[in-house]
PDB file of C-alpha atoms in Angstrom:
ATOM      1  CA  UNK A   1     -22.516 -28.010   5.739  1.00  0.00           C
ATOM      2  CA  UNK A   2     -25.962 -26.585   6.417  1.00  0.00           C
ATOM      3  CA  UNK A   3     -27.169 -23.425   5.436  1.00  0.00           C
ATOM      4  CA  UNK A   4     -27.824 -21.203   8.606  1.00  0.00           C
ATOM      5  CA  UNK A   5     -30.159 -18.381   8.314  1.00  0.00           C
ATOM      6  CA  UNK A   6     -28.742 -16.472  11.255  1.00  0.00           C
ATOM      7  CA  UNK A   7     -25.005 -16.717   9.907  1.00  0.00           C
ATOM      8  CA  UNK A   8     -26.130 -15.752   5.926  1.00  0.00           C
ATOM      9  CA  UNK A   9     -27.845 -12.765   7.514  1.00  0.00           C
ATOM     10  CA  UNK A  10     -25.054 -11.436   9.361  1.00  0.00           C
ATOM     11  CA  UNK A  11     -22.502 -11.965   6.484  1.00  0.00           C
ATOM     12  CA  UNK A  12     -24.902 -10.140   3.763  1.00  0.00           C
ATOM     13  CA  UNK A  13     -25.320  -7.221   6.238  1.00  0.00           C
ATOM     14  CA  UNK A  14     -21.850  -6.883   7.009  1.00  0.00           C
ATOM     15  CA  UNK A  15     -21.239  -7.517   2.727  1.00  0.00           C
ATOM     16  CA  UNK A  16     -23.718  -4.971   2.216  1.00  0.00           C
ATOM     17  CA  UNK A  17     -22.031  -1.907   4.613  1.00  0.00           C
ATOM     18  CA  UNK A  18     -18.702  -3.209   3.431  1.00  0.00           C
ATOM     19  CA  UNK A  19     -19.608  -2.356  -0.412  1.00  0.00           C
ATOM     20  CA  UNK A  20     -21.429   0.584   0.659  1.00  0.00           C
ATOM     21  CA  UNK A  21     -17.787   1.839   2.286  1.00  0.00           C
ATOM     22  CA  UNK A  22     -15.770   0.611  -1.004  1.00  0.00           C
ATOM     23  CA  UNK A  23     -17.987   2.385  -3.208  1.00  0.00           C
ATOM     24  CA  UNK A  24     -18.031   5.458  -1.030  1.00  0.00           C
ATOM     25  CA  UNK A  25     -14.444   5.343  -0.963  1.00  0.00           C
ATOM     26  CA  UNK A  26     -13.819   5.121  -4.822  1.00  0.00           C
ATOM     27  CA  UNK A  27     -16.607   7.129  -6.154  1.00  0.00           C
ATOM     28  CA  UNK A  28     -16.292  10.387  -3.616  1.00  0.00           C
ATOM     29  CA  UNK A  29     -13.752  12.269  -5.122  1.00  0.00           C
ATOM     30  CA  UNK A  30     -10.174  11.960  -5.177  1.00  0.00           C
ATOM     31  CA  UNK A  31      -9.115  12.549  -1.726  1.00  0.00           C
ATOM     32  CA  UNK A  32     -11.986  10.007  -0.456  1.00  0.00           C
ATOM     33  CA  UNK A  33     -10.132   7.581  -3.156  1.00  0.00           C
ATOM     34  CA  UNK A  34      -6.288   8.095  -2.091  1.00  0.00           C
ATOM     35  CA  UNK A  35      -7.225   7.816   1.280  1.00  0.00           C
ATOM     36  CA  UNK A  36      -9.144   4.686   0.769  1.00  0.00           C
ATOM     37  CA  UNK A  37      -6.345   3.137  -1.032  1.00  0.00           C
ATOM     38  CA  UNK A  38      -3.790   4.371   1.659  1.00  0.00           C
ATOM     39  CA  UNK A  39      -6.001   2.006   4.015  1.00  0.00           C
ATOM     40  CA  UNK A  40      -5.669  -0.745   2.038  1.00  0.00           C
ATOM     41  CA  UNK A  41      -1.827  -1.013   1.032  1.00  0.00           C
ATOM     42  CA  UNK A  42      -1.249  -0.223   4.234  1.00  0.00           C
ATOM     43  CA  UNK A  43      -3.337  -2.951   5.644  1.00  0.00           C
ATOM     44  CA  UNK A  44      -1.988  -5.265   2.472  1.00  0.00           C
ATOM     45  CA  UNK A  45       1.572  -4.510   3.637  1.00  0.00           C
ATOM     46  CA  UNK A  46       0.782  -5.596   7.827  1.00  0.00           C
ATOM     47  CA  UNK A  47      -0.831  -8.998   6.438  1.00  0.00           C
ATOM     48  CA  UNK A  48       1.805  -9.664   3.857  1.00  0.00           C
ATOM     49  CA  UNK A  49       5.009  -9.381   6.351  1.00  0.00           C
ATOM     50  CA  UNK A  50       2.837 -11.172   8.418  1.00  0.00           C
ATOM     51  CA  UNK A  51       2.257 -14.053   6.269  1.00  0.00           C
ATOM     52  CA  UNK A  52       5.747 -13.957   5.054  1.00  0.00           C
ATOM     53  CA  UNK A  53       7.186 -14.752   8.327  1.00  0.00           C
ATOM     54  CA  UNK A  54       4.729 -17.231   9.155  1.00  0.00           C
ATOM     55  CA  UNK A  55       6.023 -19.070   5.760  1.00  0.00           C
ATOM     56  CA  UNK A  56       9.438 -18.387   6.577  1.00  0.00           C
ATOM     57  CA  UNK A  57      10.263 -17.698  10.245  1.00  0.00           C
ATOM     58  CA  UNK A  58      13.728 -16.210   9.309  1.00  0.00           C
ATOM     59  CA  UNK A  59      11.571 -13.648   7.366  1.00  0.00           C
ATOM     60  CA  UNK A  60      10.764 -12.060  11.219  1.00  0.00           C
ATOM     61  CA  UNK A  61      11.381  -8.437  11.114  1.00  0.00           C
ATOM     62  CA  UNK A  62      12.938  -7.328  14.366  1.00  0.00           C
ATOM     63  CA  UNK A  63      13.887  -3.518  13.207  1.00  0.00           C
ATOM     64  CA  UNK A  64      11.543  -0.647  11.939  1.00  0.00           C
ATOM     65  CA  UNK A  65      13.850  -0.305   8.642  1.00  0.00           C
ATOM     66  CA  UNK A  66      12.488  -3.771   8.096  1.00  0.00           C
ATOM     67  CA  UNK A  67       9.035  -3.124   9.302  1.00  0.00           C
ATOM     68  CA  UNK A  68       8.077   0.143   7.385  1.00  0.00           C
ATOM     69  CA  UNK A  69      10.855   0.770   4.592  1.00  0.00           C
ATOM     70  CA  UNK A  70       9.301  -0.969   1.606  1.00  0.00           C
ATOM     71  CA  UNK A  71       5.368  -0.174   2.405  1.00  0.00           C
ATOM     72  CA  UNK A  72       7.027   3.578   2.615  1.00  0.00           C
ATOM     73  CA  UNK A  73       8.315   3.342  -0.663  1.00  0.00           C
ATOM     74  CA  UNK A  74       5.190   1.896  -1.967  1.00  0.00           C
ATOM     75  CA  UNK A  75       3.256   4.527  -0.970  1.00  0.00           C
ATOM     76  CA  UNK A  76       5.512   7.001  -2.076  1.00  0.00           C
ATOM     77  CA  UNK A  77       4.851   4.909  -5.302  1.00  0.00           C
ATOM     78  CA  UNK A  78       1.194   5.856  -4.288  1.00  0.00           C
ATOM     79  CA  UNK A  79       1.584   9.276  -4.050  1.00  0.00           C
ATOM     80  CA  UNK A  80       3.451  10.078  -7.382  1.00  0.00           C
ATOM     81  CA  UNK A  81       0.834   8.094  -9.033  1.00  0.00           C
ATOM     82  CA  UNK A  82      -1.237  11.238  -7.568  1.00  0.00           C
ATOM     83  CA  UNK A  83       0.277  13.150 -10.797  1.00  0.00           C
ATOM     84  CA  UNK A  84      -0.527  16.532  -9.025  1.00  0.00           C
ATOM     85  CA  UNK A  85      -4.006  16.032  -8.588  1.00  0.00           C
ATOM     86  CA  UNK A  86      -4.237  16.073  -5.249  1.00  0.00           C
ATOM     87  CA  UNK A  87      -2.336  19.096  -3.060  1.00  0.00           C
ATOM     88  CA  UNK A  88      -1.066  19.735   0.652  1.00  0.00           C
ATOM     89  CA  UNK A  89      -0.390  22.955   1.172  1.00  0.00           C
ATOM     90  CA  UNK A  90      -0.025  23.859  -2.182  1.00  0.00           C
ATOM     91  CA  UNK A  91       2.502  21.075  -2.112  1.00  0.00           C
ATOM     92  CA  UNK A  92       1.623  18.599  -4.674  1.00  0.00           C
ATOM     93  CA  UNK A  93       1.795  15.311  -3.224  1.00  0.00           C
ATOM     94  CA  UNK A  94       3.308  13.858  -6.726  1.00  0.00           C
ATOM     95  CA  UNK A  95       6.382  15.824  -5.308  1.00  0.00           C
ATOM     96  CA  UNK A  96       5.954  14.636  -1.888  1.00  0.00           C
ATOM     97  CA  UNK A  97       6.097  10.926  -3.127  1.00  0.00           C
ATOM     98  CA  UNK A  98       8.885  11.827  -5.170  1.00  0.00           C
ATOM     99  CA  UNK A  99      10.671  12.976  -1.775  1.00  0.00           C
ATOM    100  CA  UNK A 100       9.769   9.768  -0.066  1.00  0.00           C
ATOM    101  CA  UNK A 101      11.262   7.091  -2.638  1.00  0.00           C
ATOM    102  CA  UNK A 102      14.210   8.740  -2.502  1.00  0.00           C
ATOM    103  CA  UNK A 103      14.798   8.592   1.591  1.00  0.00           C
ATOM    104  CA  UNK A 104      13.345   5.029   1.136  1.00  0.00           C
ATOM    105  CA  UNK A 105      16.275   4.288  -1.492  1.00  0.00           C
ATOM    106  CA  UNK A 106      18.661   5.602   0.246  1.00  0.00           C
ATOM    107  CA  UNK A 107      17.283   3.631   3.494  1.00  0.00           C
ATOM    108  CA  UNK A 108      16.619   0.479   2.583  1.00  0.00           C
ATOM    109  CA  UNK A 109      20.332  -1.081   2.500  1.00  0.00           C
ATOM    110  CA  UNK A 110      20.708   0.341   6.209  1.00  0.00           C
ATOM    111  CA  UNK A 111      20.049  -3.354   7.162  1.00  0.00           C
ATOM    112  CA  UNK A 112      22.659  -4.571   5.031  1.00  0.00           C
ATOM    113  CA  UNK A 113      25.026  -2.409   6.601  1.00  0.00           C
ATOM    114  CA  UNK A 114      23.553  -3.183  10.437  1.00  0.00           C
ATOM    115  CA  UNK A 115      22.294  -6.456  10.443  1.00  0.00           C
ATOM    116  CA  UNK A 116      24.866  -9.540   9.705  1.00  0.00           C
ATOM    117  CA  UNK A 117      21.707 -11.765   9.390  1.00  0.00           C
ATOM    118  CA  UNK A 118      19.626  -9.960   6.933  1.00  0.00           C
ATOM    119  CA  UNK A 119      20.021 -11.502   3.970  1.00  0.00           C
ATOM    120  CA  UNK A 120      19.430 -10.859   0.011  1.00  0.00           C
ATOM    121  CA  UNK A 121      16.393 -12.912   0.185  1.00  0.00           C
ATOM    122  CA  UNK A 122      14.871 -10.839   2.784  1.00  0.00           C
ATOM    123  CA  UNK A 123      14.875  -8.124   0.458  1.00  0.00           C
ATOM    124  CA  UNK A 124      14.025  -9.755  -2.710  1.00  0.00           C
ATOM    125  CA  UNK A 125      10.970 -11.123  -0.495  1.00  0.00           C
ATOM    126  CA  UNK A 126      10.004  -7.397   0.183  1.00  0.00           C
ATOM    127  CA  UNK A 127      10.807  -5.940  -3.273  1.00  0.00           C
ATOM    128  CA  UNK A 128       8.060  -8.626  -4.601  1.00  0.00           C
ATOM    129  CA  UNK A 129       5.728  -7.403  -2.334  1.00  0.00           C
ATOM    130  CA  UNK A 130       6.284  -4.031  -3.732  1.00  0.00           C
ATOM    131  CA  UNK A 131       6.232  -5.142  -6.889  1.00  0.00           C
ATOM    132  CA  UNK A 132       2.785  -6.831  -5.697  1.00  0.00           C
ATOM    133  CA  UNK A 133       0.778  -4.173  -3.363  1.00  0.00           C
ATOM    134  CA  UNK A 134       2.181  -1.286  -3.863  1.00  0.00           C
ATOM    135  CA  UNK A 135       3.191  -0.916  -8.167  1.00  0.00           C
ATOM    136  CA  UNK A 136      -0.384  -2.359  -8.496  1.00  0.00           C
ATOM    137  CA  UNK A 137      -2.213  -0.093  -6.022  1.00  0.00           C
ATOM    138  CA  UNK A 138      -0.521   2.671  -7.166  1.00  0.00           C
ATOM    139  CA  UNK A 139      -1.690   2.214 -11.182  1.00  0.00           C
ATOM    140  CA  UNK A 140      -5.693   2.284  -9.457  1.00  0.00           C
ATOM    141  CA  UNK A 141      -4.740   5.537  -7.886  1.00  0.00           C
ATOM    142  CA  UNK A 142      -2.874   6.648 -11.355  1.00  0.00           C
ATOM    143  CA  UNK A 143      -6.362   5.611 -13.183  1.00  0.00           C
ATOM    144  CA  UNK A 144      -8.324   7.821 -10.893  1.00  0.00           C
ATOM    145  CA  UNK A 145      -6.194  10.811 -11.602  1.00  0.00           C
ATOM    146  CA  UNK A 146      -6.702  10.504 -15.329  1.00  0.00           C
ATOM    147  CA  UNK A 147      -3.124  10.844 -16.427  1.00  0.00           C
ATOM    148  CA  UNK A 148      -3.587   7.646 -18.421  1.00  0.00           C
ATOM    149  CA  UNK A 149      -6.992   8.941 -20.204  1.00  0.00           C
ATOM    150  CA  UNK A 150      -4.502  12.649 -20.964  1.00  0.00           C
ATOM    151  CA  UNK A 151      -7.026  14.559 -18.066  1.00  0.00           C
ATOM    152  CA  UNK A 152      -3.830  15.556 -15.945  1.00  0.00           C
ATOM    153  CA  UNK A 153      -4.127  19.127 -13.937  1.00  0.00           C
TER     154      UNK A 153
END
C-alpha cells in the first residue's frame, strides 16, 4: 500500500484534536473526567451489544431491560467508584450509584421472568461485558478520586 500524503494528513489532524479532547477530558478536573468516562462506557456498551449480536444473532436484544440494564449497572459501578468526590445537589453521587445497582439487581432477572427465550447465556454474555467495560472503567474513575492513594473527601 502506498503512502498518501493527503490521507496521513487528515488522520494526524484528526489524531491530534482527538488527544487534545482525551487529555482535556482527564486532566480538567473531576467532573471533566467522570463525564468523559461516562462517554466512553457508554459508547463501549452500544459497540459491544452490537458486536455481540453480530457474533451471535440470538444475542439480539429486542427489550430495553436487555438494552440498558447491565451498562446501568456499570455505571452505577461508575458512580460509586466516585467515593464522594463528586456531588449533585449535595447528593453524593457514590450514594446515587449505590441507588442504581440496586434497581439494576433487582431488574435484571425481569427477562427471565418475561422472556421464554432469554437464556442464561445471554446474561453471562452481558455480565462479562460488565466485568469488561464497566469494573475496569470504573477503577480509572476510582484512581482519579484518590481513594486508592488514601486522598478521599
Amino acid at each position: 500500500m502506498a503512502f498518501n500524503v493527503s490521507v496521513f494528513t487528515t488522520r494526524a489532524k484528526t489524531a491530534i484534536i482527538y488527544a487534545a479532547i482525551m487529555l482535556t477530558g482527564m486532566c480538567w478536573n473531576e467532573w471533566s473526567f467522570f463525564i468523559l468516562f461516562s462517554v466512553v462506557h457508554f459508547g463501549c456498551w452500544y459497540e459491544y451489544q452490537k458486536l455481540s449480536s453480530l457474533i451471535d444473532p440470538s444475542f439480539h436484544q429486542k427489550h430495553l431491560l436487555d438494552r440498558i440494564g447491565f451498562p446501568l449497572l456499570g455505571w452505577g459501578f461508575m458512580l460509586f467508584a466516585t467515593t464522594g468526590k463528586l456531588e449533585v445537589l449535595n447528593v453524593p453521587l457514590d450514594k446515587i450509584g449505590i441507588w442504581i445497582i440496586q434497581a439494576s439487581l433487582f431488574l435484571l432477572p425481569a427477562p427471565f421472568l418475561f422472556n421464554k427465550l432469554y437464556s442464561y447465556k445471554h446474561f453471562l454474555r452481558s455480565l462479562l461485558g460488565t466485568l469488561y467495560i464497566s469494573l475496569s472503567l470504573a477503577l480509572f474513575i476510582n484512581l482519579r478520586s484518590g481513594w486508592i492513594w488514601g486522598f478521599a473527601n
